[in-house]
Each structure stands twice: as C-alpha cells, then as structure tokens.
Coordinates of C-alpha atoms in Angstrom, one line a residue:
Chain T
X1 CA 74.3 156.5 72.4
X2 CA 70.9 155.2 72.4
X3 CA 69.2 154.3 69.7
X4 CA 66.6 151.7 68.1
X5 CA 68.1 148.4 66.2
X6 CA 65.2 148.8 63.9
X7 CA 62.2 150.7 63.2
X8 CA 58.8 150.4 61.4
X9 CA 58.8 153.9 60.3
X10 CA 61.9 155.8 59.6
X11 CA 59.9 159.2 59.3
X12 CA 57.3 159.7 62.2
X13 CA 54.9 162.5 62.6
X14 CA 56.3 165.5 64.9
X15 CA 53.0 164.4 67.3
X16 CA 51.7 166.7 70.5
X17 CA 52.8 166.2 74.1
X18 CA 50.0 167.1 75.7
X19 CA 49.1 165.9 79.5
X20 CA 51.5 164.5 82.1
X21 CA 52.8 161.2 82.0
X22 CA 50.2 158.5 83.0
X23 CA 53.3 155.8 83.9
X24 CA 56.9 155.7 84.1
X25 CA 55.9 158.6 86.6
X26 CA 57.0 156.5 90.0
X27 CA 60.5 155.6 90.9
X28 CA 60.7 151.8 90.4
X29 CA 64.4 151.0 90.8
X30 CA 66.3 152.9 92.8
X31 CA 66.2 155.2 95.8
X32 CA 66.3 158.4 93.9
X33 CA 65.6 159.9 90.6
X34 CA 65.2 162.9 88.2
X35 CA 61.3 163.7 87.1
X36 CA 60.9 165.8 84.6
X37 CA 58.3 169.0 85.4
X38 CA 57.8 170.2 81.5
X39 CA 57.2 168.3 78.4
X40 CA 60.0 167.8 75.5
X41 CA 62.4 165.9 73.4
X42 CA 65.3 164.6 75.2
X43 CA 67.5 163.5 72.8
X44 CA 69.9 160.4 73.1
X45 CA 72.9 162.8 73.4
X46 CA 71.6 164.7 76.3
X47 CA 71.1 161.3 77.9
X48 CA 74.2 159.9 77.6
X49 CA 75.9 163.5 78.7
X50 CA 73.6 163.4 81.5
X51 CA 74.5 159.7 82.2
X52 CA 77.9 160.5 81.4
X53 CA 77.7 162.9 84.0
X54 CA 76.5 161.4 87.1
X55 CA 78.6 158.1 86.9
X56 CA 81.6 160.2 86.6
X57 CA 80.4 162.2 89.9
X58 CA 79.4 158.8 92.0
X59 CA 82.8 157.6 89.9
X60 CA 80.6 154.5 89.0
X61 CA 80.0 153.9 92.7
X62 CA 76.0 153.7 92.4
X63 CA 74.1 151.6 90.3
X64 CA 72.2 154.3 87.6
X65 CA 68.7 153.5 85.3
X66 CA 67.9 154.8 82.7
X67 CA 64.4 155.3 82.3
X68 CA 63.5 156.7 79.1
X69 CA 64.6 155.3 75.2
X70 CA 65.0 158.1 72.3
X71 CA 62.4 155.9 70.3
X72 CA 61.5 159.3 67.9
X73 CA 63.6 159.8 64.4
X74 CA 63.7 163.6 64.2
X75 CA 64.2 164.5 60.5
X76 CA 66.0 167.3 58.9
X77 CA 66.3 168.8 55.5
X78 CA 69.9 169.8 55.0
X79 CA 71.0 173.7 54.1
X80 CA 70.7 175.5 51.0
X81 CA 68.0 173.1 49.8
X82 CA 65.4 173.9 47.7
X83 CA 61.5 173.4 48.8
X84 CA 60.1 170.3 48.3
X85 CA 61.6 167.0 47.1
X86 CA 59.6 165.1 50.3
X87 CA 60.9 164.6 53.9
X88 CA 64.3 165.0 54.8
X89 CA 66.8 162.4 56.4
X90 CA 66.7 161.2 59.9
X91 CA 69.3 163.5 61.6
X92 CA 69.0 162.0 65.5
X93 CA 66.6 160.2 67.7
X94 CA 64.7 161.4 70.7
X95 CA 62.3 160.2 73.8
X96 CA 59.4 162.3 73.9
X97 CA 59.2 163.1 77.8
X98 CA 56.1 164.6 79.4
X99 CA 55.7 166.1 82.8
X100 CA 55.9 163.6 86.0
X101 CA 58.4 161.4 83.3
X102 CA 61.5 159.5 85.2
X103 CA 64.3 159.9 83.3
X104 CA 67.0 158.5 85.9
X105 CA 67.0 156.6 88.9
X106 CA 70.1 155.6 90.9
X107 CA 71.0 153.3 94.0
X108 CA 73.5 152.4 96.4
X109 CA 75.4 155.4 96.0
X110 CA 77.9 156.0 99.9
X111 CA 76.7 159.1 100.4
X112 CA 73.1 160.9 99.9
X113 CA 74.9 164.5 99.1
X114 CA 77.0 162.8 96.7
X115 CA 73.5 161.5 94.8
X116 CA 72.0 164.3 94.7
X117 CA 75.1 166.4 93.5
X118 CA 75.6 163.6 91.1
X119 CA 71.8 163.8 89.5
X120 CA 72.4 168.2 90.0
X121 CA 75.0 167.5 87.3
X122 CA 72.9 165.6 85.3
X123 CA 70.0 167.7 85.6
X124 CA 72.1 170.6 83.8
X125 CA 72.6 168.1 80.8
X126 CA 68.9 168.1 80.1
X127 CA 66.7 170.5 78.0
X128 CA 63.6 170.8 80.4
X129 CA 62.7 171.8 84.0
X130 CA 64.0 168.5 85.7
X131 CA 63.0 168.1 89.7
X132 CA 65.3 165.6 92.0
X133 CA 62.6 163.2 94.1
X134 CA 63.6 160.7 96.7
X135 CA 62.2 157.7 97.3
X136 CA 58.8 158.0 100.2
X137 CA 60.0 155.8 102.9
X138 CA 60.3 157.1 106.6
X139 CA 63.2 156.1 108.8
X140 CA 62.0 154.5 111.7
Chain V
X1 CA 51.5 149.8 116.5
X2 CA 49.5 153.5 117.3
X3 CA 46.6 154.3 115.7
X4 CA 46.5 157.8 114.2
X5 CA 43.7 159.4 114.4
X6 CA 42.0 161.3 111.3
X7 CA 38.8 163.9 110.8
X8 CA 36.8 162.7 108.4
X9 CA 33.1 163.3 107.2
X10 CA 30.7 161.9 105.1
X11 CA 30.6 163.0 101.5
X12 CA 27.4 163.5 100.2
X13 CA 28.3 164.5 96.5
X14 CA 30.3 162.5 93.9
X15 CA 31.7 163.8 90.5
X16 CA 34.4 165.7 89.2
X17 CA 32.4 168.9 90.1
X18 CA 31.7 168.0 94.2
X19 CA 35.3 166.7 94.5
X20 CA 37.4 169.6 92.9
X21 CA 35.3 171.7 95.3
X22 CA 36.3 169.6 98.2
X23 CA 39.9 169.4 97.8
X24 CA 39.9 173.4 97.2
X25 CA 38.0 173.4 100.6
X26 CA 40.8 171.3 102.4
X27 CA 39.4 167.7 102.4
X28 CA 40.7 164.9 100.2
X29 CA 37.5 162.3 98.9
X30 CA 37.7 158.6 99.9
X31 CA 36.3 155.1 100.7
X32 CA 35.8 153.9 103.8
X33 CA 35.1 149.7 102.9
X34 CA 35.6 146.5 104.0
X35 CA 34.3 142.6 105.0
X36 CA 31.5 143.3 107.2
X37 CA 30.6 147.1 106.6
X38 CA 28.4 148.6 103.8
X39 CA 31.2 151.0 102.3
X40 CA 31.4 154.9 103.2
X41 CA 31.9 157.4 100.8
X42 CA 33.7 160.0 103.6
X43 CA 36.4 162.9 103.1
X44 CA 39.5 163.0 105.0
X45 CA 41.3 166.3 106.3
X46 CA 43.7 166.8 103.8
X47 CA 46.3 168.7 106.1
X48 CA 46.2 165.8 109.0
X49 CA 46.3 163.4 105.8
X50 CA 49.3 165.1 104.1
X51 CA 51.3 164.7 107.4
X52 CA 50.2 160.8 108.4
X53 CA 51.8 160.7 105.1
X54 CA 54.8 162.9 105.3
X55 CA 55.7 161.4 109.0
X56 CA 54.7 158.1 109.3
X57 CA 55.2 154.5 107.6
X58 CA 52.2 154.1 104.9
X59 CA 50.5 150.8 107.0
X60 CA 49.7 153.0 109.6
X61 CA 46.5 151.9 111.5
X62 CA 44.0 155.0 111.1
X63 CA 41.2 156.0 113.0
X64 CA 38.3 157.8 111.2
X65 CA 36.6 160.2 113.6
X66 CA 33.7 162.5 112.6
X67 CA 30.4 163.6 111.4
X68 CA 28.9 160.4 109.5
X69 CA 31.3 158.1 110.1
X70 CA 30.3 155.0 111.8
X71 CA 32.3 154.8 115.0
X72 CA 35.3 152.6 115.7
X73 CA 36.0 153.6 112.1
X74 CA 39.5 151.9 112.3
X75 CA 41.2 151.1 108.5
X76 CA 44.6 150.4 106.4
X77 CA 45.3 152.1 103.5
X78 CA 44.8 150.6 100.8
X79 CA 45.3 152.9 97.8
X80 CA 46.1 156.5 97.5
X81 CA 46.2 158.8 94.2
X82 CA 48.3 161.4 94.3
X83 CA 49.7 164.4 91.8
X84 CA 52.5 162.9 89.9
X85 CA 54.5 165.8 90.4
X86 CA 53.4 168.0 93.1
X87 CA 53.4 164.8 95.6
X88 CA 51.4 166.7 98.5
X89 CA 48.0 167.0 96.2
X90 CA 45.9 164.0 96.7
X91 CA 43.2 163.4 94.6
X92 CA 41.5 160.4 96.6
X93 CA 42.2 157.6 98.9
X94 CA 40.9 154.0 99.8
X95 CA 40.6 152.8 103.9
X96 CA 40.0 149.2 104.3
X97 CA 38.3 148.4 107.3
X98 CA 40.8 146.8 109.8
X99 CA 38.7 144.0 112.0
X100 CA 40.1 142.8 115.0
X101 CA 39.1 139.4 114.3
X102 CA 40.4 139.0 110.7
X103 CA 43.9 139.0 109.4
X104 CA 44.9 142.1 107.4
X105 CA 46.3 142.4 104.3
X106 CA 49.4 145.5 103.7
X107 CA 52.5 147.0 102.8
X108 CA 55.6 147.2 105.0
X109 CA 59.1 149.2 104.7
X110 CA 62.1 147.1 103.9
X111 CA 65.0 148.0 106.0
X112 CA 68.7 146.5 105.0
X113 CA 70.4 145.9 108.2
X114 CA 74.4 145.2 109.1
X115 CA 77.3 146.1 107.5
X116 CA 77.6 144.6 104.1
X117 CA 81.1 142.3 103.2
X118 CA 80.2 143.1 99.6
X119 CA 80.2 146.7 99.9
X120 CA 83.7 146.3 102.0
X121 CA 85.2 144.5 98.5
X122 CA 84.2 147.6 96.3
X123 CA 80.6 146.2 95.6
X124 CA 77.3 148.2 95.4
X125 CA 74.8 147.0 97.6
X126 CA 71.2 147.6 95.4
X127 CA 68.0 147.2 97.2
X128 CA 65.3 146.0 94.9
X129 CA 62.1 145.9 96.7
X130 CA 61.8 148.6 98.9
X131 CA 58.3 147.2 100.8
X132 CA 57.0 143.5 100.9
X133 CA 53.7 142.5 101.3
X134 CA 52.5 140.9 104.8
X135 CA 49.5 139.5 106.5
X136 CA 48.7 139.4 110.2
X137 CA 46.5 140.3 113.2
X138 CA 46.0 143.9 113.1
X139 CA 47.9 144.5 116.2
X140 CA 50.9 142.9 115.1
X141 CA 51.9 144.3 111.8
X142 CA 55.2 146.1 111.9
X143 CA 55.9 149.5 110.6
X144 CA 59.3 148.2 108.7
X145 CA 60.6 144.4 108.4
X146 CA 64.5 144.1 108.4
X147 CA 66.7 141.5 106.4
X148 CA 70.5 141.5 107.7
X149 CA 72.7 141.8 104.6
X150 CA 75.8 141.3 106.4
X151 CA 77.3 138.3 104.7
X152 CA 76.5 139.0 101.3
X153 CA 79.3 139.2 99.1
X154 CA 79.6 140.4 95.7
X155 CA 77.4 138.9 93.2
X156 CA 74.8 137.7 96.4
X157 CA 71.4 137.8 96.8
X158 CA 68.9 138.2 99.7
X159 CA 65.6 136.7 98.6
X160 CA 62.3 137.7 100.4
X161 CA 62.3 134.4 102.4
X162 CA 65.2 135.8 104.3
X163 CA 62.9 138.8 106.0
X164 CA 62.6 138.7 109.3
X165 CA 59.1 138.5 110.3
X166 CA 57.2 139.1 113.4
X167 CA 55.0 136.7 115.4
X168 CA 51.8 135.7 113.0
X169 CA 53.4 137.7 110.5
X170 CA 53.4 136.0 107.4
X171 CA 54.6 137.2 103.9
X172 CA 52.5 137.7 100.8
X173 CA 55.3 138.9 98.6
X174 CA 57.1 135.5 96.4
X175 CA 59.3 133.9 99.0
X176 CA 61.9 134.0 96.0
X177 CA 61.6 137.6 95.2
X178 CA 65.2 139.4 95.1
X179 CA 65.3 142.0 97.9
X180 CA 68.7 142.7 97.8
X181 CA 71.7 142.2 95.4
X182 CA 75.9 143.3 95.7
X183 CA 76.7 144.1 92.0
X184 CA 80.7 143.8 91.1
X185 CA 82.3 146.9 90.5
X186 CA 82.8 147.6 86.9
X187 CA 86.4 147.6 85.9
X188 CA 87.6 151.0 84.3
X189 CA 89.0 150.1 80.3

C-alpha cells in the first residue's frame, strides 16, 4: 500500500476540500482514466483495491497510473478511552481528492470494452462519485 | 485542410458579470489576435463551437463570420478553457490569426500506425505523446501526423524524429521526445 517514507508532521489538521481541482484534472498518461465528480479522502487501501482491481481485469495487459498519493495521516483515538490525553495515533494515510481529480489512468489495453470494464471495477473500489473520461482525440 | 466556419460577434462587455451572462445566452467569450491585426474581443456560438470540438481534430482552420468581426477572420486555436468536469462548458477561448503569408504555429494528433512486433511477443505498446507540435504554411498542416510502429520490439522506442511529416511541415516538439514505447510484460511471482 501507499504510503510516505517520511513526513514533517505526523498529526496534520483534518483541513477543508473546498473547490475543484485546479491540476492533476487532465489525463496526462494514458488514453483513459477515472475523474473523480465529488470531494473526499481516498485512502491508500481503496487504491490499491481499486488498482488491485483493474490489473486483474486487463490481467496486467495495459499499462495503469496512478495518479493520486495518500500524503494525509488520519489519526484515531482508540476505544474505551477517556477524553483528553492530546491527539490520537496515526491509524492510516489518505489523498485528499477534489472534484475534476485523476485518480487512474491506463494505456495499451487490446480492447476499449475491456478498459472500461476494467476502470467500472475499479470505480466500485472508491468512496466517491467517480466518472470514466477518454482521452479527446478524433479518429480520422 | 477545410475551414470551418463559425458565428461569432463582437463583445462589447468584459467581467465576470458580462461573461456569465453570455455563456447563459449561448455564446462562449474569446480573443480574436494575432501578427498584423489589433486583437478582437468577439464571442463564439457556443453550440457550433461545442461540435468543431466534439467532431473535428483541435487545429482545425476556423473562419470567424459575423457582426464586428473584421472579414477574412481566418484563425487556429490556440487555447481553450473548459469545465474540468462537465467537458462541454467552455469558459473562453483564444483564435490566432492564421496569415497566408506566415508560417503557423499548432497542435497535431499522433496516430500509431502498423502492426506492432512488440505487442505480437506479449508487450504493451504505450503511446506517450498523444499530439506534437508543428509549423507550416497554413494550408499544409495536417489534421493527424502518423509514426509506423511496426518494428518495434519490446523495450523500443519511437522518438519524435521518427514522425512522418508533410511537405514544409516541420516539428516543434524535441526531435528526441519518446512518442512511443513496448514495455515487457511483467512476469507473474
């Protein structure tokens, strides 16, 4: 699973995810992709079941990016505790996505149903409204 | 390559204000500029625009007819913003004038071509630039530029010097830019 080598902060803030995403909103990579159409956390598990997902669709026939990093500590306090006694422990990491966000892109798959069935599986592995865009180029 | 003609009109307002209005009305704001012309602030048909965009390649020569546009209004695209999501909305575009004396400057579509010996040993065949950039007489630029992949094996690349070209067509993109590559086929542990 992803996760950071090292961090500044072990604790950040929970923060706001307001607006749509200003880059990482354009398919750079590949021919197709999964945008995301609502803000959230993705964690690194759902990524790695989405990845998970799709490569054992395409059965590792396409090439697959991944286009977001869990870079966010999410902190819990565990059960039965009492209140205070400061900040709990890191517990998992997420990427904060916001709307128009690429979270996959994939290339070089045989077959264009088989991509898109592959990134439909993957889509189901995500917490949030998830749209599957193609790349804007016109056969001529 | 045909020009496609557009209605267009001059805009006489600017601002967040004037343009909301505008694209509610059905017309998308732009600039009409270029070597030569004082620049145009005109409005383009958002409906005709939505489907030059939808149907044809995106360095398609346009044709700017209407009110307050000066005539022979002939441009490239040069930038468009767009909704991130909802990919029809525009929000505004640039035309660069196209003169018939001067070389223009644009995008066109990378097309692989042949069948690839990589792919045929288990590789996958990965484009990596899907559009170079070109320069040429306005009449000669292509719609899409082909590269012929057909004897790269696994582990090959294509570079961008490899694309064929048309007559006065030169390229603008680095002549050693990787178009296309065959990545191996992972082994399953």
């Amino acid at each position: 699973m992803l996760s950071p080598r090292k961090v500044k902060w072990r604790k950040p803030h929970r923060g706001r995810m307001t607006g749509t995403a200003q880059r990482g909103n354009t398919l750079a990579f590949g021919d197709c992709g999964i945008q995301a159409l609502e803000c959230g956390w993705v964690t690194s598990r759902q990524i790695e079941a989405a990845r998970i997902a799709m490569t054992r669709k395409i059965k590792r026939g396409a090439k697959v990016w991944i286009r977001v990093f869990p870079h966010k500590a999410v902190t819990k306090t565990p059960a039965e505790t009492r209140m205070g006694k400061g900040k709990g422990s890191p517990e998992y990491w997420v990427a904060v996505v916001r709307p128009g966000t690429i979270l996959f892109e994939m290339a070089g798959a045989p077959d264009k149903q088989l991509q898109k069935d592959a990134m439909r599986l993957a889509q189901f592995k995500l917490p949030i409204k998830t749209s599957y865009i193609e790349l804007d180029v016109k056969e001529v | 390559m045909e020009k496609i003609i557009l209605t267009a009109r001059a805009r006489t307002g600017s601002g967040k204000s004037y343009t909301r209005k505008a694209r509610n009305a059905g017309w998308v704001p732009a600039a009409y500029y270029g070597f030569g012309i004082a620049p145009v602030n005109v409005e383009v048909n958002a409906h005709e625009f939505g489907l030059l965009m939808s149907k044809h390649q995106h360095n398609q020569l346009v044709e700017l007819v209407g009110e307050g546009v000066p005539s022979g209004a002939v441009a490239v695209i040069r930038d468009v913003q767009r909704d991130a999501i909802k990919r029809s909305v525009f929000y505004h575009v640039d035309f660069q004038h196209a003169d018939d004396k001067r070389l223009v400057k644009t995008r066109a579509f990378l097309k692989l071509t042949g069948e690839c010996s990589g792919v045929k040993e288990g590789g996958i065949l990965t484009q990596t630039v899907h559009e170079v950039n070109i320069m040429g007489p306005i009449d000669k630029i292509p719609e899409v530029v082909t590269v012929d992949v057909t004897d790269l094996a696994i582990g090959g690349t294509t570079m961008a010097s490899e694309v064929v070209l048309g007559d006065e067509i030169s390229l603008i993109t680095s002549k050693f830019r990787v178009v296309a590559r065959v990545l191996g086929k992972a082994k399953r542990n």
